[in-house]
Amino acid sequence: MLDLGDLGLDEGAHLMIKRALARNGGGVVTGSAPSLPIDLPAWCRARGHACEQRGDGFAITAGPDRWRHAERAGGDAPVARPPARWGLAARGALVEAGAPELDLPLAVWADEAGRLYAQAAAAQWDPATAIPWDAPAEHPDEVEDAVVQVMTYLIENETAALLVPVRFLGKLHPQFREVMQLLAIQAADEARHIEVFTRRARLHRRELGLSTASGQASLATLFDEHDFAVAAMLLAVLGEGSFLSLLWFIRDHAPDRCTREVARLAAQDEARHVAFGLAHIAHQLTVDPPLRGRLGAAIERRHAALAHTAGLNEEVFDALVLLAAGSWEPAALRRGHAAVVALGREMDDGRRLRLGRLGFSADDAARLSSLHTRNFM
Ligand SMILES: [Fe+2]
Ligand SMILES: [Fe+2]
């Protein structure tokens, strides 16, 4: 027996009826709202409940439960192969049967994703206030040209680092919530890097530097990979890993405080991107051991595809030498040149170390590192 008093169905009385039906599966409903004799049978019909007017009120029997075929969309941890019928439902939600299927077939996981996302969210920085844009710059004009050339090259590479993962993100099943969040904030990181490198390039110059065909050819091959783990190996572990050394190099040799800071802050973010790439591949190797062979093959394939190109373009190489030299004095150029040669070795050391951490033998790591694109990314 449920008495609605004078509360009408157009005033929220349906909440009381739903609650009673959920508890008892049916019963007699009474009430004095004038519209009740019309509203209540119509409301019941629309929901498949039986409703019969009797002397003592409306006898209602609950119809079939629309949630009887619902299923729980995973739990605390994601399920390995979530079905398309879960659509956009939050992980852990009870999903009603019959929701539209969505084509989000990609499964990407790493246990570290949640922690790296939290770290990234806490480490976001504001380009307007984090960079000393007004810091004095007293280096020669041609060193400034070198900085502009290096920035131009960085922007191009950052653009690839933004677009390649985002294409995967658009296919990622929402079951992998933490990875989705991490890739989104990583895209925001790259957007910020593009902003600060552009702003630094244009700080004292109206025009940007050169974009070379070989540099673009190297980045274009990153768009050919359709396996997330392979893309993560090429872009994150090898490419962004090498970029970490490059950004540290710019930080350590920059002729002005502003350039130093854009490189330092970008490197902080890149370290997280590399960490996620490593974590994902390490996870994937445990569930798909043959992946190791595919990763090696992909590095060799990319090397073969780029064998006819020039590698790191002269313009970038020379700009790095001049940036590190800081002047045209022969002794300074010798120092700058030696620093760039040392940078190449440092990048190679880093790649071999990371490949080793993924379980590649020292010989394989050395060989695969040597096949990595000479364009750095
Ligand atoms: Fe970046
Ligand atoms: Fe990155």
CSV table of C-alpha atoms in Angstrom, one decimal, residues 56-346:
chain,number,residue,atom,x,y,z
A,56,ASP,CA,-9.1,0.7,-2.9
A,57,GLY,CA,-6.7,2.4,-5.5
A,58,PHE,CA,-4.5,1.3,-8.4
A,59,ALA,CA,-3.2,-2.2,-8.3
A,60,ILE,CA,0.2,-2.1,-10.0
A,61,THR,CA,2.4,-5.1,-10.9
A,62,ALA,CA,5.9,-4.5,-12.1
A,63,GLY,CA,6.7,-5.4,-15.7
A,64,PRO,CA,9.8,-7.1,-16.9
A,65,ASP,CA,13.0,-5.6,-15.5
A,66,ARG,CA,14.7,-3.6,-18.2
A,67,TRP,CA,18.0,-4.1,-16.5
A,68,ARG,CA,17.8,-7.9,-16.5
A,69,HIS,CA,20.3,-8.2,-19.4
A,70,ALA,CA,22.5,-5.4,-18.2
A,71,GLU,CA,26.2,-6.1,-17.6
A,72,ARG,CA,28.9,-4.6,-15.5
A,73,ALA,CA,31.6,-2.9,-17.7
A,74,GLY,CA,34.6,-4.2,-16.0
A,75,GLY,CA,35.7,-3.3,-12.5
A,76,ASP,CA,38.6,-1.7,-10.7
A,77,ALA,CA,41.0,-2.9,-13.4
A,78,PRO,CA,40.1,-2.9,-17.2
A,79,VAL,CA,39.1,-6.2,-18.9
A,80,ALA,CA,41.6,-7.2,-21.6
A,81,ARG,CA,39.0,-7.3,-24.5
A,82,PRO,CA,36.1,-5.0,-23.7
A,83,PRO,CA,33.1,-5.5,-26.1
A,84,ALA,CA,32.0,-2.7,-28.5
A,85,ARG,CA,28.5,-2.9,-26.9
A,86,TRP,CA,29.8,-1.2,-23.7
A,87,GLY,CA,30.2,1.9,-25.9
A,88,LEU,CA,31.2,5.0,-23.8
A,89,ALA,CA,30.1,3.6,-20.5
A,90,ALA,CA,32.3,4.3,-17.6
A,91,ARG,CA,34.4,1.4,-16.5
A,92,GLY,CA,32.5,-0.3,-13.7
A,93,ALA,CA,29.1,1.1,-14.8
A,94,LEU,CA,26.0,-1.3,-15.2
A,95,VAL,CA,25.3,-1.0,-19.0
A,96,GLU,CA,21.8,-1.5,-20.3
A,97,ALA,CA,21.5,-3.9,-23.1
A,98,GLY,CA,20.8,-2.4,-26.5
A,99,ALA,CA,23.1,0.6,-26.3
A,100,PRO,CA,24.7,1.5,-29.7
A,101,GLU,CA,28.0,-0.2,-30.4
A,102,LEU,CA,31.0,2.1,-31.0
A,103,ASP,CA,34.0,1.4,-33.1
A,104,LEU,CA,36.7,1.8,-30.4
A,105,PRO,CA,38.7,-1.3,-30.9
A,106,LEU,CA,42.0,-0.3,-29.4
A,107,ALA,CA,43.2,-1.9,-26.1
A,108,VAL,CA,46.2,-0.2,-24.6
A,109,TRP,CA,47.3,-0.7,-21.0
A,110,ALA,CA,50.1,-0.2,-18.5
A,111,ASP,CA,49.7,-0.4,-14.7
A,112,GLU,CA,51.7,2.9,-14.4
A,113,ALA,CA,49.2,4.9,-16.5
A,114,GLY,CA,47.1,6.2,-13.6
A,115,ARG,CA,50.2,7.3,-11.6
A,116,LEU,CA,51.8,8.9,-14.7
A,117,TYR,CA,48.5,10.7,-15.4
A,118,ALA,CA,48.3,12.1,-11.9
A,119,GLN,CA,52.0,13.2,-12.1
A,120,ALA,CA,51.3,14.9,-15.5
A,121,ALA,CA,48.2,16.7,-14.2
A,122,ALA,CA,50.2,18.0,-11.2
A,123,ALA,CA,53.2,19.1,-13.4
A,124,GLN,CA,51.3,21.2,-16.0
A,125,TRP,CA,53.0,24.6,-16.4
A,126,ASP,CA,51.9,27.9,-17.8
A,127,PRO,CA,54.0,29.1,-20.7
A,128,ALA,CA,53.1,32.7,-19.9
A,129,THR,CA,54.6,32.6,-16.4
A,130,ALA,CA,57.0,29.7,-16.4
A,131,ILE,CA,59.3,31.0,-19.1
A,132,PRO,CA,61.4,34.2,-18.6
A,133,TRP,CA,60.5,35.7,-22.0
A,134,ASP,CA,62.0,39.0,-21.1
A,135,ALA,CA,65.4,37.6,-20.0
A,136,PRO,CA,68.3,39.5,-21.6
A,137,ALA,CA,69.9,37.9,-24.6
A,138,GLU,CA,73.4,39.1,-25.6
A,139,HIS,CA,74.5,36.4,-28.0
A,140,PRO,CA,75.6,37.2,-31.6
A,141,ASP,CA,73.0,37.4,-34.4
A,142,GLU,CA,74.1,34.2,-36.1
A,143,VAL,CA,73.8,32.3,-32.9
A,144,GLU,CA,70.2,33.6,-32.7
A,145,ASP,CA,69.7,32.3,-36.2
A,146,ALA,CA,70.9,28.9,-35.0
A,147,VAL,CA,68.4,28.9,-32.1
A,148,VAL,CA,65.6,29.8,-34.6
A,149,GLN,CA,66.6,26.8,-36.8
A,150,VAL,CA,66.7,24.4,-33.9
A,151,MET,CA,63.3,25.6,-32.7
A,152,THR,CA,61.9,25.2,-36.2
A,153,TYR,CA,63.1,21.6,-36.2
A,154,LEU,CA,61.7,21.0,-32.7
A,155,ILE,CA,58.3,22.3,-33.6
A,156,GLU,CA,58.1,19.9,-36.6
A,157,ASN,CA,59.0,17.0,-34.4
A,158,GLU,CA,56.6,18.0,-31.6
A,159,THR,CA,53.8,18.1,-34.1
A,160,ALA,CA,54.5,14.4,-35.0
A,161,ALA,CA,54.7,13.6,-31.3
A,162,LEU,CA,51.2,15.2,-30.9
A,163,LEU,CA,49.5,13.8,-33.9
A,164,VAL,CA,50.7,10.2,-33.9
A,165,PRO,CA,49.4,9.2,-30.4
A,166,VAL,CA,46.2,11.2,-30.9
A,167,ARG,CA,45.3,9.1,-33.9
A,168,PHE,CA,45.4,6.0,-31.6
A,169,LEU,CA,43.6,7.9,-28.8
A,170,GLY,CA,40.6,8.3,-31.2
A,171,LYS,CA,40.3,4.5,-31.4
A,172,LEU,CA,40.9,3.7,-27.7
A,173,HIS,CA,38.2,1.8,-25.8
A,174,PRO,CA,37.1,3.9,-22.8
A,175,GLN,CA,37.7,0.8,-20.6
A,176,PHE,CA,41.3,2.0,-20.6
A,177,ARG,CA,40.4,5.2,-18.9
A,178,GLU,CA,43.8,6.0,-17.3
A,179,VAL,CA,45.6,5.5,-20.7
A,180,MET,CA,43.0,7.7,-22.4
A,181,GLN,CA,43.6,10.5,-19.8
A,182,LEU,CA,47.3,10.1,-20.0
A,183,LEU,CA,47.4,10.4,-23.9
A,184,ALA,CA,45.1,13.4,-23.7
A,185,ILE,CA,47.3,15.3,-21.2
A,186,GLN,CA,50.4,14.2,-23.2
A,187,ALA,CA,48.8,15.8,-26.3
A,188,ALA,CA,48.4,19.0,-24.2
A,189,ASP,CA,52.1,18.7,-23.2
A,190,GLU,CA,53.0,18.6,-26.9
A,191,ALA,CA,50.7,21.5,-27.7
A,192,ARG,CA,52.5,23.5,-25.0
A,193,HIS,CA,55.9,22.5,-26.4
A,194,ILE,CA,54.8,23.7,-29.9
A,195,GLU,CA,53.7,26.9,-28.4
A,196,VAL,CA,56.9,27.7,-26.4
A,197,PHE,CA,59.3,26.6,-29.3
A,198,THR,CA,57.3,28.8,-31.7
A,199,ARG,CA,57.3,31.7,-29.3
A,200,ARG,CA,61.0,31.3,-28.7
A,201,ALA,CA,61.8,31.1,-32.4
A,202,ARG,CA,59.9,34.4,-33.0
A,203,LEU,CA,61.2,36.2,-30.0
A,204,HIS,CA,63.8,38.2,-32.0
A,205,ARG,CA,62.9,37.1,-35.6
A,206,ARG,CA,59.9,37.5,-37.8
A,207,GLU,CA,60.5,34.3,-39.8
A,208,LEU,CA,61.1,30.7,-38.8
A,209,GLY,CA,63.9,28.5,-40.1
A,210,LEU,CA,64.1,25.6,-42.6
A,211,SER,CA,62.1,22.4,-42.8
A,212,THR,CA,63.9,19.7,-44.8
A,213,ALA,CA,62.6,16.9,-46.9
A,214,SER,CA,64.7,14.3,-45.1
A,215,GLY,CA,63.4,15.4,-41.7
A,216,GLN,CA,59.9,15.2,-42.9
A,217,ALA,CA,60.5,11.8,-44.5
A,218,SER,CA,61.6,10.4,-41.1
A,219,LEU,CA,58.6,11.7,-39.3
A,220,ALA,CA,56.2,10.6,-42.0
A,221,THR,CA,57.2,6.9,-41.4
A,222,LEU,CA,55.8,7.3,-37.8
A,223,PHE,CA,52.4,7.7,-39.3
A,224,ASP,CA,52.6,4.2,-41.1
A,225,GLU,CA,52.4,2.2,-37.9
A,226,HIS,CA,49.0,0.8,-36.9
A,227,ASP,CA,50.2,-1.2,-33.9
A,228,PHE,CA,50.3,1.0,-30.8
A,229,ALA,CA,53.2,-0.9,-29.2
A,230,VAL,CA,55.3,-0.5,-32.3
A,231,ALA,CA,54.5,3.2,-32.6
A,232,ALA,CA,55.4,3.6,-28.9
A,233,MET,CA,58.7,1.9,-29.6
A,234,LEU,CA,59.6,4.1,-32.5
A,235,LEU,CA,58.1,7.4,-31.3
A,236,ALA,CA,58.3,7.2,-27.5
A,237,VAL,CA,61.2,4.9,-26.5
A,238,LEU,CA,63.6,5.7,-29.4
A,239,GLY,CA,62.4,9.1,-30.7
A,240,GLU,CA,61.4,10.9,-27.5
A,241,GLY,CA,64.1,9.1,-25.7
A,242,SER,CA,66.7,10.6,-28.1
A,243,PHE,CA,64.9,14.0,-27.8
A,244,LEU,CA,65.4,13.9,-24.0
A,245,SER,CA,69.2,14.0,-24.7
A,246,LEU,CA,68.7,16.7,-27.3
A,247,LEU,CA,66.6,18.9,-24.9
A,248,TRP,CA,69.2,18.5,-22.1
A,249,PHE,CA,71.9,19.5,-24.6
A,250,ILE,CA,70.0,22.6,-25.5
A,251,ARG,CA,69.4,23.3,-21.8
A,252,ASP,CA,73.1,23.0,-21.1
A,253,HIS,CA,74.4,25.0,-24.1
A,254,ALA,CA,71.6,27.6,-24.7
A,255,PRO,CA,73.0,31.1,-25.2
A,256,ASP,CA,70.1,32.7,-23.2
A,257,ARG,CA,68.0,31.9,-20.1
A,258,CYS,CA,64.7,31.8,-22.1
A,259,THR,CA,66.0,29.0,-24.5
A,260,ARG,CA,67.4,27.1,-21.5
A,261,GLU,CA,64.0,27.2,-19.7
A,262,VAL,CA,61.9,26.1,-22.7
A,263,ALA,CA,64.2,23.1,-23.2
A,264,ARG,CA,64.3,22.2,-19.5
A,265,LEU,CA,60.5,22.3,-19.0
A,266,ALA,CA,59.9,20.4,-22.2
A,267,ALA,CA,62.4,17.7,-21.2
A,268,GLN,CA,60.5,17.2,-17.9
A,269,ASP,CA,57.4,16.4,-19.8
A,270,GLU,CA,59.2,14.2,-22.3
A,271,ALA,CA,60.6,12.0,-19.5
A,272,ARG,CA,57.0,11.1,-18.7
A,273,HIS,CA,56.2,10.3,-22.3
A,274,VAL,CA,59.2,8.0,-22.5
A,275,ALA,CA,58.2,6.3,-19.2
A,276,PHE,CA,54.8,5.5,-20.5
A,277,GLY,CA,56.1,4.1,-23.8
A,278,LEU,CA,58.5,1.8,-21.8
A,279,ALA,CA,55.7,0.8,-19.3
A,280,HIS,CA,53.3,0.0,-22.1
A,281,ILE,CA,55.8,-2.1,-24.1
A,282,ALA,CA,57.0,-3.9,-21.0
A,283,HIS,CA,53.3,-4.8,-20.1
A,284,GLN,CA,52.5,-5.8,-23.7
A,285,LEU,CA,55.6,-8.1,-23.9
A,286,THR,CA,54.3,-10.0,-20.9
A,287,VAL,CA,50.9,-10.7,-22.6
A,288,ASP,CA,52.3,-11.0,-26.2
A,289,PRO,CA,55.9,-12.3,-26.2
A,290,PRO,CA,56.2,-12.4,-30.1
A,291,LEU,CA,55.8,-8.6,-30.0
A,292,ARG,CA,59.6,-8.5,-29.4
A,293,GLY,CA,60.3,-9.8,-32.9
A,294,ARG,CA,57.8,-7.4,-34.4
A,295,LEU,CA,59.4,-4.4,-32.6
A,296,GLY,CA,62.9,-5.3,-34.0
A,297,ALA,CA,61.4,-5.9,-37.5
A,298,ALA,CA,59.7,-2.5,-37.4
A,299,ILE,CA,63.0,-0.7,-36.5
A,300,GLU,CA,64.7,-2.5,-39.4
A,301,ARG,CA,61.8,-1.7,-41.8
A,302,ARG,CA,61.9,2.0,-40.9
A,303,HIS,CA,65.7,2.0,-41.3
A,304,ALA,CA,65.3,0.5,-44.8
A,305,ALA,CA,62.6,3.0,-45.7
A,306,LEU,CA,64.8,5.9,-44.7
A,307,ALA,CA,68.1,4.5,-46.0
A,308,HIS,CA,68.0,6.7,-49.1
A,309,THR,CA,67.5,9.9,-47.1
A,310,ALA,CA,70.2,12.2,-45.7
A,311,GLY,CA,69.6,11.6,-42.0
A,312,LEU,CA,69.9,14.5,-39.7
A,313,ASN,CA,69.9,17.5,-42.0
A,314,GLU,CA,73.0,19.6,-42.2
A,315,GLU,CA,71.0,22.7,-41.3
A,316,VAL,CA,70.1,21.3,-37.9
A,317,PHE,CA,73.5,19.7,-37.3
A,318,ASP,CA,75.3,23.0,-38.0
A,319,ALA,CA,72.8,25.0,-36.0
A,320,LEU,CA,73.4,22.7,-33.0
A,321,VAL,CA,77.2,23.2,-33.4
A,322,LEU,CA,76.8,27.0,-33.5
A,323,LEU,CA,74.3,27.0,-30.6
A,324,ALA,CA,76.8,25.1,-28.4
A,325,ALA,CA,79.8,27.1,-29.6
A,326,GLY,CA,78.1,30.4,-28.9
A,327,SER,CA,80.5,32.3,-31.3
A,328,TRP,CA,82.5,31.9,-34.5
A,329,GLU,CA,85.8,31.6,-32.7
A,330,PRO,CA,87.6,28.5,-34.0
A,331,ALA,CA,88.2,27.2,-30.5
A,332,ALA,CA,84.5,27.7,-29.7
A,333,LEU,CA,83.4,25.9,-32.9
A,334,ARG,CA,85.7,23.0,-32.0
A,335,ARG,CA,84.0,22.8,-28.5
A,336,GLY,CA,80.5,23.0,-30.1
A,337,HIS,CA,81.3,20.3,-32.7
A,338,ALA,CA,82.7,18.0,-30.0
A,339,ALA,CA,79.6,18.6,-27.9
A,340,VAL,CA,77.3,17.6,-30.8
A,341,VAL,CA,79.3,14.5,-31.5
A,342,ALA,CA,79.1,13.6,-27.8
A,343,LEU,CA,75.3,14.2,-28.0
A,344,GLY,CA,75.0,11.5,-30.7
A,345,ARG,CA,76.8,9.1,-28.4
A,346,GLU,CA,74.7,10.0,-25.4
